[in-house]
GROMACS .gro file of C-alpha atoms in nm:
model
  322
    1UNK     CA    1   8.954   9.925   9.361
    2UNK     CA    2   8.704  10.224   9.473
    3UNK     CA    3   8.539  10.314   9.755
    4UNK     CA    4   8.174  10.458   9.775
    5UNK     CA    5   8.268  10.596  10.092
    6UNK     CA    6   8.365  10.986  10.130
    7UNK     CA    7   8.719  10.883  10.268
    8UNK     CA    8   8.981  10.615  10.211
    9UNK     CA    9   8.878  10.367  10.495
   10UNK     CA   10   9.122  10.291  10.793
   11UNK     CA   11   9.158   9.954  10.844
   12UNK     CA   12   9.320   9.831  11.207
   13UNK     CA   13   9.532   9.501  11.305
   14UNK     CA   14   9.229   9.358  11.422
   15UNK     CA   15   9.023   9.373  11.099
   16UNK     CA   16   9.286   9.328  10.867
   17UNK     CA   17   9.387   8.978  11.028
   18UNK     CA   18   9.036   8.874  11.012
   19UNK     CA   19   9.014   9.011  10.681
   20UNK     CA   20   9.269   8.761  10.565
   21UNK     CA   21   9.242   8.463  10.811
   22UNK     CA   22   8.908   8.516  10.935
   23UNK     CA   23   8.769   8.481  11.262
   24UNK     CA   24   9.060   8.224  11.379
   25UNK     CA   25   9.368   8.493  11.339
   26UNK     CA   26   9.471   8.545  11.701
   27UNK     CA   27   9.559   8.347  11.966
   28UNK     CA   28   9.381   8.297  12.247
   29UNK     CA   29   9.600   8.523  12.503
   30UNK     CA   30   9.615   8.783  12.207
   31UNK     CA   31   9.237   8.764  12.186
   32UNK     CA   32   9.153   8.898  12.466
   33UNK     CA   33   9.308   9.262  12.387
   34UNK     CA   34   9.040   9.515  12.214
   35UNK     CA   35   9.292   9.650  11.961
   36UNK     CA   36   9.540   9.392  11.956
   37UNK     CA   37   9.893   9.545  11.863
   38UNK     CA   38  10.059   9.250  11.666
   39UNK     CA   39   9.970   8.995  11.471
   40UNK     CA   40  10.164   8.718  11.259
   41UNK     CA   41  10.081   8.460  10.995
   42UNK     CA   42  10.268   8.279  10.689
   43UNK     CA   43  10.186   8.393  10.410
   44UNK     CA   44  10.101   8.063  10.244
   45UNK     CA   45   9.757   8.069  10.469
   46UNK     CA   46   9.631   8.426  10.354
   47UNK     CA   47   9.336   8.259  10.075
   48UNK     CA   48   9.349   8.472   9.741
   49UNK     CA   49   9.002   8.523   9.834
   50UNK     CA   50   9.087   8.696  10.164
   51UNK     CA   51   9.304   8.935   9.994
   52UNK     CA   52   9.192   9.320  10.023
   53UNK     CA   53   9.069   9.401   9.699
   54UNK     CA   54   8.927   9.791   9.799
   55UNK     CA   55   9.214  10.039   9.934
   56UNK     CA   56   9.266  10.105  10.265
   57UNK     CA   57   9.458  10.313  10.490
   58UNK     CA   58   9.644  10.087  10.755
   59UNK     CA   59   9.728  10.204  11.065
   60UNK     CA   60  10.009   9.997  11.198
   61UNK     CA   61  10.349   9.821  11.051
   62UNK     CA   62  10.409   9.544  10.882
   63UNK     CA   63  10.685   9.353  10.745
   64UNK     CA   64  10.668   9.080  10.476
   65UNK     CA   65  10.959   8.851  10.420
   66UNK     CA   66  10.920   8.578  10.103
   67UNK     CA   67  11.086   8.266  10.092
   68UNK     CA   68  10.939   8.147   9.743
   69UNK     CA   69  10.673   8.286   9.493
   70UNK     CA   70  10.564   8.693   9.526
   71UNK     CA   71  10.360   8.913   9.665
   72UNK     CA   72  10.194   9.187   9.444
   73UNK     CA   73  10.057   9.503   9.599
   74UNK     CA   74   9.952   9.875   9.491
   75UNK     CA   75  10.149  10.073   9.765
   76UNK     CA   76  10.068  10.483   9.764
   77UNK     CA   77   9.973  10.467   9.366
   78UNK     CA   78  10.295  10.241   9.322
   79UNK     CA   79  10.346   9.886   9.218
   80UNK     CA   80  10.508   9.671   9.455
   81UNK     CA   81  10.676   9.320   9.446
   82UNK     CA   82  10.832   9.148   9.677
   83UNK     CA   83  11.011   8.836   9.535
   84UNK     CA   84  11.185   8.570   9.735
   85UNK     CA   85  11.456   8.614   9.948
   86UNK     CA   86  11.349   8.965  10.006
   87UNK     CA   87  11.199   9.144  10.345
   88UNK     CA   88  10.944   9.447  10.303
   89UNK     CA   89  10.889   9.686  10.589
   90UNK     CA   90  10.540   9.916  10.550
   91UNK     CA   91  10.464  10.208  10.760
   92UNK     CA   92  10.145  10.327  10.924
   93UNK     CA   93   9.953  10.610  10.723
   94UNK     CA   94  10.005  10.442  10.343
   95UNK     CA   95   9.757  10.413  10.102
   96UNK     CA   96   9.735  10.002  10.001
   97UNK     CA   97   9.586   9.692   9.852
   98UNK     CA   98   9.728   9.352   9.760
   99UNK     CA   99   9.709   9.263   9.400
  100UNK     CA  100   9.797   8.921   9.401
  101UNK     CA  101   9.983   8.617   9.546
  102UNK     CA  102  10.208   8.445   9.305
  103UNK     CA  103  10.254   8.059   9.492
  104UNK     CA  104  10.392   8.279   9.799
  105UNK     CA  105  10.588   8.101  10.098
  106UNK     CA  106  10.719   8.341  10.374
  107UNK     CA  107  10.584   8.525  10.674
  108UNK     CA  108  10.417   8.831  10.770
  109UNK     CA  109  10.389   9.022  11.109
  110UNK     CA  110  10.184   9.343  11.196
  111UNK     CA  111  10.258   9.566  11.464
  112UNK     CA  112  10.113   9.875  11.585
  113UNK     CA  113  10.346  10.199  11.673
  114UNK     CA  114  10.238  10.157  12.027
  115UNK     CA  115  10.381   9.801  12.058
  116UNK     CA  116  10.766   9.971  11.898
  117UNK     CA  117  10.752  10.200  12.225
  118UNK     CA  118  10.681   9.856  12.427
  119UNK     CA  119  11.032   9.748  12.328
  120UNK     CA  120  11.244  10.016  12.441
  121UNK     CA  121  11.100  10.292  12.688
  122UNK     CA  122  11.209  10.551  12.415
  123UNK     CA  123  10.989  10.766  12.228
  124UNK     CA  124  11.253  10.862  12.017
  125UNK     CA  125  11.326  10.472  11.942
  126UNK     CA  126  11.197  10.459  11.546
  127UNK     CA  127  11.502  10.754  11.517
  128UNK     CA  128  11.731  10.488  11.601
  129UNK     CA  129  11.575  10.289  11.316
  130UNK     CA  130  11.583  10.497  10.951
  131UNK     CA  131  11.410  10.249  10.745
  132UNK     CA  132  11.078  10.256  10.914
  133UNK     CA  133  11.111  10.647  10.848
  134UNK     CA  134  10.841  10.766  10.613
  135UNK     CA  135  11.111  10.830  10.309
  136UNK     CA  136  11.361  10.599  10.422
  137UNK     CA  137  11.447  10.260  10.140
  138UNK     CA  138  11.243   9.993  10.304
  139UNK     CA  139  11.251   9.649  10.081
  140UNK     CA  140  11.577   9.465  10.107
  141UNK     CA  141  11.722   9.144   9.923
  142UNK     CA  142  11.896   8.904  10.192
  143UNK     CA  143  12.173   8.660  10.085
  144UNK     CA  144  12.194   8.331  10.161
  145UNK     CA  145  12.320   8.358  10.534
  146UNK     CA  146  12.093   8.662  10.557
  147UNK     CA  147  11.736   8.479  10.446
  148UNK     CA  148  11.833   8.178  10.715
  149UNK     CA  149  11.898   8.454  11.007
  150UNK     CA  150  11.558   8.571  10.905
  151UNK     CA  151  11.333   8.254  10.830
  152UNK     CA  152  11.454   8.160  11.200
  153UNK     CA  153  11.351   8.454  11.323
  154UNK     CA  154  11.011   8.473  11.181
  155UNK     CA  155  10.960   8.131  11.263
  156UNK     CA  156  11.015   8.208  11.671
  157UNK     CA  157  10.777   8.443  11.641
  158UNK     CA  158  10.479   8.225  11.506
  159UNK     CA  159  10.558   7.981  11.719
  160UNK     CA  160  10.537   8.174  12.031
  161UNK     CA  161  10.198   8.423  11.828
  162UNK     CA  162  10.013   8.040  11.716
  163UNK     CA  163  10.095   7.833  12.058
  164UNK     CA  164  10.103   8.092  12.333
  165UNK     CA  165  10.255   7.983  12.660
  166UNK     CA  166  10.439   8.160  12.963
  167UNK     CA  167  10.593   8.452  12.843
  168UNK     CA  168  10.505   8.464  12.450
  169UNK     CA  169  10.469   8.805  12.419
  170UNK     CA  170  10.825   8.915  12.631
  171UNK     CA  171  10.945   8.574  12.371
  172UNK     CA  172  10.773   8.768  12.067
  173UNK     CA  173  10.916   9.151  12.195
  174UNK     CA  174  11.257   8.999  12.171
  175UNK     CA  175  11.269   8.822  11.844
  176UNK     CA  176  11.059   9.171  11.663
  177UNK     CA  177  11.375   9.384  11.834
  178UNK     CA  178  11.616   9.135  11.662
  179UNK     CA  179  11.459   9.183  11.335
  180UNK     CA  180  11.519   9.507  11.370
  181UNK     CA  181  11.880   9.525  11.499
  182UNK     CA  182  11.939   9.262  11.226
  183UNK     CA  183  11.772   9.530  10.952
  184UNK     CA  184  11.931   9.757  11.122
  185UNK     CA  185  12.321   9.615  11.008
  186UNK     CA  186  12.179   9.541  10.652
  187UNK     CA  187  12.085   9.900  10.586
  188UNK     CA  188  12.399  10.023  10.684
  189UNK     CA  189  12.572   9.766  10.478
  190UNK     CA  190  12.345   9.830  10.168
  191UNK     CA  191  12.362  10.229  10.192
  192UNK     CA  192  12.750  10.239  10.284
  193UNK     CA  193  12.717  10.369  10.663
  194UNK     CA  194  13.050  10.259  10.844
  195UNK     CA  195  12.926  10.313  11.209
  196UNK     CA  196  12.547  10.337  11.240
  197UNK     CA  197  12.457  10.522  11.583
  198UNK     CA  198  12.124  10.649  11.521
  199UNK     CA  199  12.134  11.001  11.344
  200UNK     CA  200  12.470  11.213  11.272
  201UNK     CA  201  12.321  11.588  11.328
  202UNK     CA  202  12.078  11.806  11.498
  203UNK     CA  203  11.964  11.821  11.174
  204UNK     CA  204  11.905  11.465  11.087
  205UNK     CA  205  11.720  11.401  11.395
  206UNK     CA  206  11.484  11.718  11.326
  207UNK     CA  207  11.372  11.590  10.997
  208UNK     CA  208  11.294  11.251  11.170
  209UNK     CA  209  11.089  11.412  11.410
  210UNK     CA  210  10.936  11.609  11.113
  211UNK     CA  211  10.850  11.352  10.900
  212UNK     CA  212  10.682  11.158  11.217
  213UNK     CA  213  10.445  11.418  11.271
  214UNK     CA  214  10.421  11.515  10.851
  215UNK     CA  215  10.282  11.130  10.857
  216UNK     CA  216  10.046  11.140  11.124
  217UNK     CA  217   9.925  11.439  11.024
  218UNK     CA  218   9.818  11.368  10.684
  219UNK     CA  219   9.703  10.999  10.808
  220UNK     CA  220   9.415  11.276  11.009
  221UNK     CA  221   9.357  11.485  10.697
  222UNK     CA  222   9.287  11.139  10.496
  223UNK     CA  223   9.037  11.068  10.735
  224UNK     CA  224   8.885  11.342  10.803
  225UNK     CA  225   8.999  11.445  11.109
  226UNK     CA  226   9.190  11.769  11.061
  227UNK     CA  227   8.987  12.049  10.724
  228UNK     CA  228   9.349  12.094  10.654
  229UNK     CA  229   9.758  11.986  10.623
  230UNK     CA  230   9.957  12.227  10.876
  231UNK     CA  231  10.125  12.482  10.714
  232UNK     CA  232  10.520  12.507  10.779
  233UNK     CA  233  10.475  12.753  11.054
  234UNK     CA  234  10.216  12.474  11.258
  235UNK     CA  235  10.469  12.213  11.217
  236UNK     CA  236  10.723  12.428  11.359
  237UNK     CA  237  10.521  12.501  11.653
  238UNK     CA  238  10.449  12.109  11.688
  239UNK     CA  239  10.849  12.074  11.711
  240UNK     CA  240  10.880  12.353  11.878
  241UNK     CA  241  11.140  12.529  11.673
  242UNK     CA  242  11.142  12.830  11.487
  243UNK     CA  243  10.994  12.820  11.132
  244UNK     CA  244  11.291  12.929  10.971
  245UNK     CA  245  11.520  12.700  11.173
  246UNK     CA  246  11.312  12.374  11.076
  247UNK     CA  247  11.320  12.455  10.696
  248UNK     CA  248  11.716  12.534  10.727
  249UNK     CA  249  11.714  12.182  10.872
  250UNK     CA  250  11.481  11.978  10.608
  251UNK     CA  251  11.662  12.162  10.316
  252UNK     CA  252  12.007  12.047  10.470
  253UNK     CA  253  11.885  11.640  10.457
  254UNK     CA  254  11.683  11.630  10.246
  255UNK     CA  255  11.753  11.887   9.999
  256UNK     CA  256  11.373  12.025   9.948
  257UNK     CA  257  11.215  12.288  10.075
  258UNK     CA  258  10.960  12.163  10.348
  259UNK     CA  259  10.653  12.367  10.103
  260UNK     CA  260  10.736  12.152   9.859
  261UNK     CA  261  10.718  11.826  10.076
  262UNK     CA  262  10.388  11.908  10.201
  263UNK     CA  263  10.280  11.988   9.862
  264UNK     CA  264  10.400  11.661   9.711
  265UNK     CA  265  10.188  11.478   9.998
  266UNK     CA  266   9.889  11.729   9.908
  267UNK     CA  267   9.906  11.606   9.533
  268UNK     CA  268   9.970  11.204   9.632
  269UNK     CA  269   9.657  11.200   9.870
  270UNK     CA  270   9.467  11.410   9.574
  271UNK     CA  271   9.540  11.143   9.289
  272UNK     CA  272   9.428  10.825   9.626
  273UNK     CA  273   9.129  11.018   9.635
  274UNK     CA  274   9.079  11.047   9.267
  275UNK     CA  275   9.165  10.718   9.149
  276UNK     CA  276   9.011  10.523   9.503
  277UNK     CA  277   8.696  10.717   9.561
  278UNK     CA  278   8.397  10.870   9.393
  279UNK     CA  279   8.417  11.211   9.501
  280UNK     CA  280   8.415  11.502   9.316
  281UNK     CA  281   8.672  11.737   9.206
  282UNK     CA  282   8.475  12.012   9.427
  283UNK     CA  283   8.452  11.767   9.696
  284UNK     CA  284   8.797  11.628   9.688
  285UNK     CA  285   8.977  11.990   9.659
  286UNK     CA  286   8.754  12.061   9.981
  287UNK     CA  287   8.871  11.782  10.206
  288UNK     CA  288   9.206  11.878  10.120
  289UNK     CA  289   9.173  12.248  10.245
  290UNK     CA  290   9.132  12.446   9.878
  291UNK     CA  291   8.887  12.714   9.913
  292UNK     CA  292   8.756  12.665   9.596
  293UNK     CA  293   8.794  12.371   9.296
  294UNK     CA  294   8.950  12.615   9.060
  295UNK     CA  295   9.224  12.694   9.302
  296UNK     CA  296   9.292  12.307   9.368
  297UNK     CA  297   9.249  12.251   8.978
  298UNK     CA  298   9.548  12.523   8.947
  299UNK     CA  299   9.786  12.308   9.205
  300UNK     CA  300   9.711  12.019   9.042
  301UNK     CA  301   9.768  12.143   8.672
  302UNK     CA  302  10.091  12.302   8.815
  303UNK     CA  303  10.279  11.974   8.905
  304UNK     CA  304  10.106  11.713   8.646
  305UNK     CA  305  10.026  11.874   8.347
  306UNK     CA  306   9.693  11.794   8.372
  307UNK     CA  307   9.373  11.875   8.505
  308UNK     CA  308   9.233  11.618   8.797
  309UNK     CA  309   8.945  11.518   8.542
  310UNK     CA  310   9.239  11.457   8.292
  311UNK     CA  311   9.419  11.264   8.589
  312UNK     CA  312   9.077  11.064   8.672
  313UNK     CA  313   8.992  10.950   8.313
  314UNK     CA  314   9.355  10.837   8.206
  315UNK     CA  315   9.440  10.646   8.518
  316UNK     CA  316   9.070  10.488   8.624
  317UNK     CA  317   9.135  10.187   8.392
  318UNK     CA  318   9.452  10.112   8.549
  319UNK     CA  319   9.300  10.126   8.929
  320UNK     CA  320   8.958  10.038   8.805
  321UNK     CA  321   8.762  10.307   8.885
  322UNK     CA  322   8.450  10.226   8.806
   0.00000   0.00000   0.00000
């Protein structure tokens, strides 16, 4: 599961439906879009052969719900199953590949952030939703009245995605915001929340904002696009609060220091890169903004014990680096 290329590629809606489906994946109304923003499919039609084999970086949502069989999948160095009777939402900006499909039944949609703010005219609409939040839980088991409420749900939506008519997509728009009111009461049941209103705090709804911006910007350092992660001070200034104020704020939630949560994302991007990609430990410290290998050998040594060689050669059989 490597890449020759310099950076983990970013894969689109677009490509990865016609990765799995082929040519055939949209609809003829959804077609004619450049960068289509949603997609859906059951999962018994993805061919193991169709599966993504290399790592990529995705750029949109998606949400996987299993009736029968599994679903396999390395997710940000982790292994992840998702078993039946269980819904999956994954967030833009992760590091992925499938694995394997074990006899899978169920249903998958994709959807771009773009086609969220299509819902509700509310920028601040994923707030309202904490599971598609960067650190938020995101796979939940469904009971029996639960996976029915579901199945029907994911069903409306192929049906109106497969045989477009008059209206499909404002169809589509409402059964996606159902999903997500009907996630919405699950996660508060699951995590205890009596009343769920969106965010309780100033606080809260800084460190969503945060973590929004923490995400896209290290989706632009993985690609190249920015020679560095902001510091604290840049973030800050993106939020436009004062330094001090923000890390008051992330400490309160989430009981870290916001250093430390950059630095966690500096050494999870650092192991993609060594375990997904041939570059060097010189080249590899570089992209992630260390002036020199020996100083990014030092950061790594400091939170794993070992050195990224070390890291490389004890993991590569696991992600077959080859």
């Amino acid at each position: 599961m490597t890449t020759n290329q310099k950076h983990i590629p970013l894969i689109d809606i677009s490509e990865f439906a016609e990765t799995l489906l082929g040519s055939n994946a949209f609809a003829f109304n959804f077609k004619k879009q450049k960068n289509p923003p949603f997609f859906a499919t059951k999962l018994s039609e993805i061919a193991p052969e169709g599966l993504l084999g290399t790592p990529y970086l995705y750029d949109f949502y998606t949400v996987y719900f299993v009736t029968k069989g599994a679903i396999e999948k390395i997710n940000q160095l982790r292994t992840l199953r998702i078993g039946p009777k269980q819904v999956f939402f994954s967030k833009p900006g992760e590091i992925k590949t499938w694995q394997r499909l074990k006899n899978v039944e169920g249903f998958m949609v994709a959807f771009t952030m773009d086609y969220l703010l299509l819902l509700v005219d509310d920028k601040n609409f994923v707030n309202n939703f904490e599971y598609l939040l960067p650190k938020a839980h995101r796979k939940f088991e469904l009971n029996e009245a639960q996976s029915k409420i579901f199945k029907t749900i994911f069903k409306e939506v192929l049906k109106e995605f497969k045989n477009p008519k008059k209206q499909s997509h404002e169809m589509i728009k409402l059964w996606v915001f159902v999903l997500f009111i009907k996630t919405n009461r699950i996660y508060a049941e699951q995590n205890d929340i009596q009343i769920f209103n969106g965010f309780k705090n100033a606080a809260e709804q800084l460190y969503a904002r945060f973590l929004i911006k923490f995400e896209d910007s290290f989706k632009k350092l993985a690609q190249g696009e920015i020679p560095r992660p902001p510091k604290v001070s840049e973030f800050a200034n993106m939020l436009n609060v004062n330094p001090t104020y923000l890390g008051e704020c992330i400490r309160k939630v989430s009981g870290k220091s916001t250093k430390l949560i950059i630095n966690k994302r500096i050494l999870l991007l650092a192991k993609c890169q060594l375990l997904h990609t041939h570059n060097n430990i010189s080249e590899i410290g570089y992209q992630l903004g260390f002036e020199s290998s020996a100083y990014f050998i030092r950061f790594f040594k400091k939170f794993e014990g070992i050195t990224p060689l070390e890291f490389r050669k004890e993991h590569a059989k696991q992600y077959s680096l080859n």
